[in-house]
Amino acid sequence: MSAPVRRPEPAPDSCARMWADADEPAWGSAAPATFWVALEQPGPWGNKALTQSRLDPQVGRELESRCAAAGGRALLIRSTGDHQLRREECPSHRRLYVAGGAPTGTPWLLTGDIGDPARVLDLPFDTLAGADPTPALTAVPALALTSEATLLVCTNARRDACCAVLGRPLALEAGSLRPEQVWECTHTGGHRFSPTGVVLPTGATLARLTTDLAVEALDAAARGEVGTELLAPRHHRGLAHLPPPLQAADGWVRHRLGEPDVAALTTRRIGATDDGGVLVEVVHRDGRRHVVSVVKTHDEARPRRNSCTTGPVPAESWQVTPQGD
């Protein structure tokens, strides 16, 4: 095993440091996405990476727009540690990942290398949330199904310093243990929870990762699971295909039951609460039913930064309360 990577500490007033010991659960903080498209783009990334990198900005702009219009999310990725790559070293072929099917309970992951980055625009974006990956395979023949999970770790320094300071060492060390399964990626949201990561194909979005947790996340995803240790409120941000209140309800029930299987729970909104919250029903495949209220709370007493680029604001989190059980 290689020597542990030195882990620098974020600044005392950084967003991740302010939130490091927070009692609030991270549930419900995953950026919603019914599918993911991750395209390799080595070298530096700007604040708006899809149009501020060495990728043709027209391709990046169109990719971001088409994904968003269809309910998905586009990311750029690069091999761990290659953010200083020189322009002349850019590869002739780029790795592409397409993850879909999560809303149907049957997540799938495609991967392959493409020569022209513009080929990503051939994807049938309106089909990617569905259970059948065939349209994507037909549209981009370089892609193939894979059973090997992938972890994308946010390291976009121009978006937030904490993602780079904490994310890069984590990605490098985890990548040395699971080669070809860990990539650096652009902004995924939730800087305050750095190091953050998204696991494909499940879309499980994770907070405050360690190397051990990153490896667990990958191994669990191969079984269609989140990972038992990752069910903890400080680590499990949510399954991205669900809206935030449903992510919080799903996370609360998973933690209560110790249920890591992504497909074991079905979650739906069934009403509203008198205090402005959402009433959510979560049903386990074995028939157990949980009804919870989910309310967004604001901690006025302990304002914190949500990003290193903004000032402190009342801390928001989701409060989940069981109803009648």
Short mmCIF file of C-alpha atoms in Angstrom, two decimals:
data_model
loop_
_atom_site.label_atom_id
_atom_site.label_comp_id
_atom_site.label_asym_id
_atom_site.label_seq_id
_atom_site.Cartn_x
_atom_site.Cartn_y
_atom_site.Cartn_z
CA MET A 1 0.00 0.00 0.00
CA SER A 2 1.26 3.50 -0.80
CA ALA A 3 2.05 5.96 1.99
CA PRO A 4 -0.93 7.96 3.28
CA VAL A 5 -1.50 11.25 1.47
CA ARG A 6 -0.83 14.35 3.57
CA ARG A 7 -4.12 16.02 4.39
CA PRO A 8 -3.96 19.80 4.77
CA GLU A 9 -6.36 21.53 7.13
CA PRO A 10 -8.92 24.04 5.84
CA ALA A 11 -8.84 27.61 7.17
CA PRO A 12 -10.53 28.13 10.58
CA ASP A 13 -13.29 30.25 9.01
CA SER A 14 -13.84 27.92 6.02
CA CYS A 15 -17.28 26.47 5.39
CA ALA A 16 -16.18 22.87 5.99
CA ARG A 17 -14.54 23.77 9.30
CA MET A 18 -17.65 25.66 10.46
CA TRP A 19 -19.80 22.63 9.71
CA ALA A 20 -17.33 19.92 10.78
CA ASP A 21 -18.91 19.24 14.17
CA ALA A 22 -22.49 20.20 13.28
CA ASP A 23 -25.26 18.20 14.90
CA GLU A 24 -27.63 18.64 11.98
CA PRO A 25 -27.99 15.67 9.61
CA ALA A 26 -26.79 16.09 6.03
CA TRP A 27 -29.96 14.38 4.73
CA GLY A 28 -31.73 16.21 1.92
CA SER A 29 -28.68 18.15 0.73
CA ALA A 30 -27.92 16.20 -2.47
CA ALA A 31 -28.33 18.16 -5.71
CA PRO A 32 -31.33 16.48 -7.40
CA ALA A 33 -30.52 14.56 -10.59
CA THR A 34 -32.38 11.69 -12.25
CA PHE A 35 -29.28 10.78 -14.29
CA TRP A 36 -25.60 11.74 -14.57
CA VAL A 37 -23.27 12.42 -17.49
CA ALA A 38 -19.58 12.71 -16.55
CA LEU A 39 -17.07 13.64 -19.27
CA GLU A 40 -13.31 13.58 -18.83
CA GLN A 41 -11.65 16.97 -19.19
CA PRO A 42 -8.11 17.19 -17.79
CA GLY A 43 -6.42 20.38 -16.73
CA PRO A 44 -7.74 23.37 -14.75
CA TRP A 45 -11.43 24.13 -14.23
CA GLY A 46 -12.98 27.53 -13.65
CA ASN A 47 -15.87 28.45 -11.38
CA LYS A 48 -18.35 27.47 -14.11
CA ALA A 49 -16.30 24.50 -15.23
CA LEU A 50 -18.38 23.29 -18.16
CA THR A 51 -17.70 26.55 -19.98
CA GLN A 52 -14.46 27.51 -18.20
CA SER A 53 -12.04 24.70 -18.96
CA ARG A 54 -10.17 23.37 -22.00
CA LEU A 55 -13.38 21.78 -23.21
CA ASP A 56 -15.00 23.62 -26.12
CA PRO A 57 -17.33 26.00 -24.23
CA GLN A 58 -20.07 25.50 -26.80
CA VAL A 59 -20.03 21.74 -26.12
CA GLY A 60 -19.95 22.33 -22.39
CA ARG A 61 -22.81 24.82 -22.50
CA GLU A 62 -24.97 22.54 -24.62
CA LEU A 63 -24.21 19.49 -22.47
CA GLU A 64 -25.13 21.33 -19.30
CA SER A 65 -28.32 22.71 -20.83
CA ARG A 66 -29.55 19.40 -22.25
CA CYS A 67 -28.88 17.51 -19.03
CA ALA A 68 -30.67 20.12 -16.92
CA ALA A 69 -33.67 20.23 -19.27
CA ALA A 70 -34.11 16.45 -18.95
CA GLY A 71 -33.69 16.44 -15.13
CA GLY A 72 -30.09 15.24 -15.04
CA ARG A 73 -26.71 16.67 -14.18
CA ALA A 74 -23.50 17.08 -16.19
CA LEU A 75 -20.03 16.98 -14.62
CA LEU A 76 -16.47 17.14 -15.83
CA ILE A 77 -14.03 14.59 -14.42
CA ARG A 78 -10.26 14.11 -14.43
CA SER A 79 -7.84 11.51 -13.15
CA THR A 80 -6.82 12.03 -9.55
CA GLY A 81 -4.00 14.54 -9.25
CA ASP A 82 -3.94 15.73 -12.87
CA HIS A 83 -5.26 19.29 -12.36
CA GLN A 84 -1.83 20.67 -13.34
CA LEU A 85 -1.80 18.79 -16.65
CA ARG A 86 -0.19 20.80 -19.44
CA ARG A 87 -2.25 21.73 -22.48
CA GLU A 88 -0.16 19.57 -24.83
CA GLU A 89 -0.80 16.52 -22.65
CA CYS A 90 -4.57 16.49 -23.14
CA PRO A 91 -5.64 12.98 -24.25
CA SER A 92 -6.92 12.12 -27.69
CA HIS A 93 -9.70 10.09 -26.10
CA ARG A 94 -11.88 11.04 -23.12
CA ARG A 95 -13.58 8.77 -20.63
CA LEU A 96 -17.34 9.12 -20.52
CA TYR A 97 -19.72 7.83 -17.85
CA VAL A 98 -23.50 7.81 -18.18
CA ALA A 99 -25.53 6.72 -15.16
CA GLY A 100 -29.30 6.32 -15.31
CA GLY A 101 -32.24 4.24 -14.19
CA ALA A 102 -32.16 5.28 -10.52
CA PRO A 103 -35.76 6.62 -10.47
CA THR A 104 -36.97 3.20 -11.65
CA GLY A 105 -35.09 1.28 -8.96
CA THR A 106 -32.76 -0.32 -11.50
CA PRO A 107 -29.69 1.95 -11.76
CA TRP A 108 -27.24 1.26 -14.56
CA LEU A 109 -23.84 2.62 -15.58
CA LEU A 110 -22.30 2.93 -19.02
CA THR A 111 -18.69 3.85 -19.74
CA GLY A 112 -16.31 4.11 -22.67
CA ASP A 113 -13.78 6.35 -24.38
CA ILE A 114 -14.77 8.87 -27.05
CA GLY A 115 -12.40 10.69 -29.39
CA ASP A 116 -14.49 13.79 -30.02
CA PRO A 117 -16.00 15.32 -26.84
CA ALA A 118 -18.91 16.61 -28.95
CA ARG A 119 -20.11 13.01 -29.32
CA VAL A 120 -21.56 13.33 -25.83
CA LEU A 121 -24.28 15.49 -27.37
CA ASP A 122 -25.51 12.45 -29.33
CA LEU A 123 -26.92 10.99 -26.11
CA PRO A 124 -30.72 10.65 -25.95
CA PHE A 125 -31.01 12.75 -22.79
CA ASP A 126 -34.79 12.32 -22.41
CA THR A 127 -34.33 8.53 -22.00
CA LEU A 128 -31.48 8.48 -19.49
CA ALA A 129 -33.61 8.39 -16.34
CA GLY A 130 -35.34 5.24 -17.58
CA ALA A 131 -34.62 1.60 -16.83
CA ASP A 132 -33.38 0.73 -20.33
CA PRO A 133 -29.88 1.92 -21.34
CA THR A 134 -30.30 0.64 -24.92
CA PRO A 135 -31.05 4.06 -26.48
CA ALA A 136 -27.80 5.45 -25.05
CA LEU A 137 -25.81 2.42 -26.18
CA THR A 138 -27.24 2.80 -29.68
CA ALA A 139 -26.57 6.53 -29.84
CA VAL A 140 -22.96 6.29 -28.61
CA PRO A 141 -21.58 2.86 -29.61
CA ALA A 142 -18.33 3.45 -27.71
CA LEU A 143 -20.26 2.98 -24.46
CA ALA A 144 -20.75 -0.37 -22.74
CA LEU A 145 -22.47 -1.50 -19.57
CA THR A 146 -20.25 -1.91 -16.52
CA SER A 147 -20.91 -3.50 -13.15
CA GLU A 148 -18.06 -1.61 -11.52
CA ALA A 149 -19.14 1.42 -9.47
CA THR A 150 -17.46 4.81 -9.76
CA LEU A 151 -16.89 7.49 -7.11
CA LEU A 152 -16.70 11.13 -8.20
CA VAL A 153 -15.07 13.41 -5.61
CA CYS A 154 -15.60 17.16 -5.94
CA THR A 155 -12.26 19.01 -6.22
CA ASN A 156 -13.36 22.20 -7.99
CA ALA A 157 -11.09 24.76 -6.27
CA ARG A 158 -12.39 27.75 -8.21
CA ARG A 159 -15.90 26.99 -6.95
CA ASP A 160 -14.86 26.45 -3.33
CA ALA A 161 -11.47 26.03 -1.68
CA CYS A 162 -12.64 23.32 0.74
CA CYS A 163 -13.41 20.97 -2.15
CA ALA A 164 -9.82 21.18 -3.33
CA VAL A 165 -8.08 21.23 0.05
CA LEU A 166 -10.04 18.24 1.37
CA GLY A 167 -11.21 16.54 -1.82
CA ARG A 168 -7.94 16.14 -3.73
CA PRO A 169 -6.03 14.17 -1.07
CA LEU A 170 -9.08 11.98 -0.46
CA ALA A 171 -9.48 11.23 -4.17
CA LEU A 172 -5.78 10.49 -4.59
CA GLU A 173 -5.64 8.06 -1.67
CA ALA A 174 -8.94 6.32 -2.43
CA GLY A 175 -7.93 6.08 -6.08
CA SER A 176 -4.71 4.30 -5.14
CA LEU A 177 -6.81 1.64 -3.41
CA ARG A 178 -9.50 1.38 -6.09
CA PRO A 179 -7.71 2.26 -9.37
CA GLU A 180 -9.90 3.49 -12.23
CA GLN A 181 -12.90 3.76 -9.89
CA VAL A 182 -12.22 7.19 -8.36
CA TRP A 183 -12.20 10.45 -10.30
CA GLU A 184 -12.00 14.12 -9.41
CA CYS A 185 -15.12 15.99 -10.51
CA THR A 186 -16.57 19.47 -10.82
CA HIS A 187 -19.11 21.13 -8.54
CA THR A 188 -21.67 18.82 -6.93
CA GLY A 189 -22.95 21.23 -4.26
CA GLY A 190 -22.57 21.04 -0.50
CA HIS A 191 -19.07 22.51 -0.09
CA ARG A 192 -19.67 22.67 3.66
CA PHE A 193 -19.70 18.85 3.75
CA SER A 194 -16.29 18.43 2.05
CA PRO A 195 -14.90 16.01 1.09
CA THR A 196 -18.07 15.18 -0.84
CA GLY A 197 -18.69 12.49 -3.42
CA VAL A 198 -21.29 11.00 -5.74
CA VAL A 199 -21.41 7.25 -6.36
CA LEU A 200 -22.49 6.04 -9.77
CA PRO A 201 -24.76 4.42 -10.77
CA THR A 202 -26.84 4.79 -7.56
CA GLY A 203 -26.51 8.57 -7.30
CA ALA A 204 -25.83 8.28 -3.56
CA THR A 205 -24.36 11.63 -2.52
CA LEU A 206 -22.02 11.52 0.46
CA ALA A 207 -20.53 13.92 2.99
CA ARG A 208 -17.34 14.16 5.04
CA LEU A 209 -15.72 11.21 3.32
CA THR A 210 -12.64 9.42 4.58
CA THR A 211 -10.55 6.96 2.58
CA ASP A 212 -12.17 4.01 4.37
CA LEU A 213 -15.66 5.39 3.72
CA ALA A 214 -14.84 6.01 0.05
CA VAL A 215 -13.75 2.40 -0.39
CA GLU A 216 -16.85 1.19 1.45
CA ALA A 217 -19.04 3.33 -0.79
CA LEU A 218 -17.59 1.74 -3.93
CA ASP A 219 -17.77 -1.81 -2.63
CA ALA A 220 -21.34 -1.31 -1.39
CA ALA A 221 -22.48 0.24 -4.67
CA ALA A 222 -21.41 -2.92 -6.51
CA ARG A 223 -24.07 -4.66 -4.39
CA GLY A 224 -26.67 -1.93 -4.99
CA GLU A 225 -26.16 -0.51 -1.50
CA VAL A 226 -25.23 2.78 0.13
CA GLY A 227 -22.92 1.22 2.72
CA THR A 228 -23.78 0.64 6.38
CA GLU A 229 -21.35 3.20 7.83
CA LEU A 230 -22.48 5.74 5.26
CA LEU A 231 -26.06 5.66 6.55
CA ALA A 232 -24.94 7.88 9.44
CA PRO A 233 -26.63 11.33 9.38
CA ARG A 234 -23.31 13.15 8.99
CA HIS A 235 -22.35 11.17 5.88
CA HIS A 236 -25.52 10.37 3.91
CA ARG A 237 -26.69 13.45 2.00
CA GLY A 238 -29.27 11.58 -0.05
CA LEU A 239 -30.17 9.63 -3.18
CA ALA A 240 -30.00 12.24 -5.90
CA HIS A 241 -33.01 11.06 -7.90
CA LEU A 242 -35.29 12.08 -5.03
CA PRO A 243 -36.36 15.68 -4.25
CA PRO A 244 -34.69 17.05 -1.07
CA PRO A 245 -37.58 16.41 1.38
CA LEU A 246 -37.87 12.83 0.14
CA GLN A 247 -34.10 12.40 0.37
CA ALA A 248 -34.34 13.39 4.03
CA ALA A 249 -37.22 10.99 4.71
CA ASP A 250 -35.43 8.16 2.91
CA GLY A 251 -32.22 8.86 4.84
CA TRP A 252 -33.99 8.97 8.19
CA VAL A 253 -35.75 5.63 7.61
CA ARG A 254 -32.59 3.96 6.26
CA HIS A 255 -30.65 5.03 9.32
CA ARG A 256 -33.41 3.89 11.66
CA LEU A 257 -33.69 0.47 10.01
CA GLY A 258 -30.01 0.06 9.11
CA GLU A 259 -31.13 -0.56 5.52
CA PRO A 260 -28.34 0.01 2.95
CA ASP A 261 -30.10 -1.54 -0.10
CA VAL A 262 -30.90 1.33 -2.47
CA ALA A 263 -33.93 -0.47 -3.93
CA ALA A 264 -35.42 -1.55 -0.59
CA LEU A 265 -37.41 1.64 0.02
CA THR A 266 -40.11 3.42 -1.97
CA THR A 267 -40.65 7.05 -1.06
CA ARG A 268 -43.51 9.38 -2.01
CA ARG A 269 -45.05 12.65 -0.91
CA ILE A 270 -48.55 12.19 0.49
CA GLY A 271 -49.41 15.65 1.78
CA ALA A 272 -48.39 18.78 3.62
CA THR A 273 -48.07 19.61 7.31
CA ASP A 274 -49.50 22.57 9.20
CA ASP A 275 -46.02 24.00 9.80
CA GLY A 276 -45.19 24.22 6.10
CA GLY A 277 -43.47 20.87 5.84
CA VAL A 278 -44.02 17.79 3.72
CA LEU A 279 -45.72 14.56 4.73
CA VAL A 280 -43.83 11.60 3.27
CA GLU A 281 -44.58 7.87 3.14
CA VAL A 282 -41.63 5.47 3.02
CA VAL A 283 -42.45 1.80 2.37
CA HIS A 284 -39.97 -1.04 2.77
CA ARG A 285 -40.15 -3.91 0.30
CA ASP A 286 -41.12 -6.19 3.21
CA GLY A 287 -44.27 -4.10 3.79
CA ARG A 288 -43.15 -1.94 6.70
CA ARG A 289 -44.57 1.56 6.29
CA HIS A 290 -43.28 4.79 7.80
CA VAL A 291 -44.97 8.17 7.62
CA VAL A 292 -42.82 11.16 8.55
CA SER A 293 -43.05 14.92 8.41
CA VAL A 294 -40.10 16.74 6.88
CA VAL A 295 -39.58 20.42 7.72
CA LYS A 296 -36.72 22.73 6.78
CA THR A 297 -35.28 24.40 9.87
CA HIS A 298 -33.12 27.52 10.20
CA ASP A 299 -30.64 27.85 13.05
CA GLU A 300 -30.55 31.60 13.69
CA ALA A 301 -28.30 31.20 16.74
CA ARG A 302 -25.36 29.64 14.87
CA PRO A 303 -24.89 31.25 11.46
CA ARG A 304 -22.32 29.51 9.26
CA ARG A 305 -20.90 29.72 5.76
CA ASN A 306 -22.48 27.42 3.19
CA SER A 307 -19.52 28.22 0.93
CA CYS A 308 -16.16 29.85 1.48
CA THR A 309 -17.20 32.51 -1.06
CA THR A 310 -20.21 33.69 0.98
CA GLY A 311 -20.78 35.10 4.43
CA PRO A 312 -22.38 33.28 7.39
CA VAL A 313 -26.15 32.72 7.20
CA PRO A 314 -28.65 30.85 9.41
CA ALA A 315 -27.82 27.16 9.02
CA GLU A 316 -30.48 25.15 7.17
CA SER A 317 -31.23 21.47 7.63
CA TRP A 318 -34.18 19.08 7.37
CA GLN A 319 -35.95 17.90 10.51
CA VAL A 320 -37.65 14.51 10.18
CA THR A 321 -40.35 13.53 12.67
CA PRO A 322 -42.23 10.18 12.69
CA GLN A 323 -46.03 10.38 12.53
CA GLY A 324 -47.98 7.80 14.48
CA ASP A 325 -45.32 5.10 14.78
#
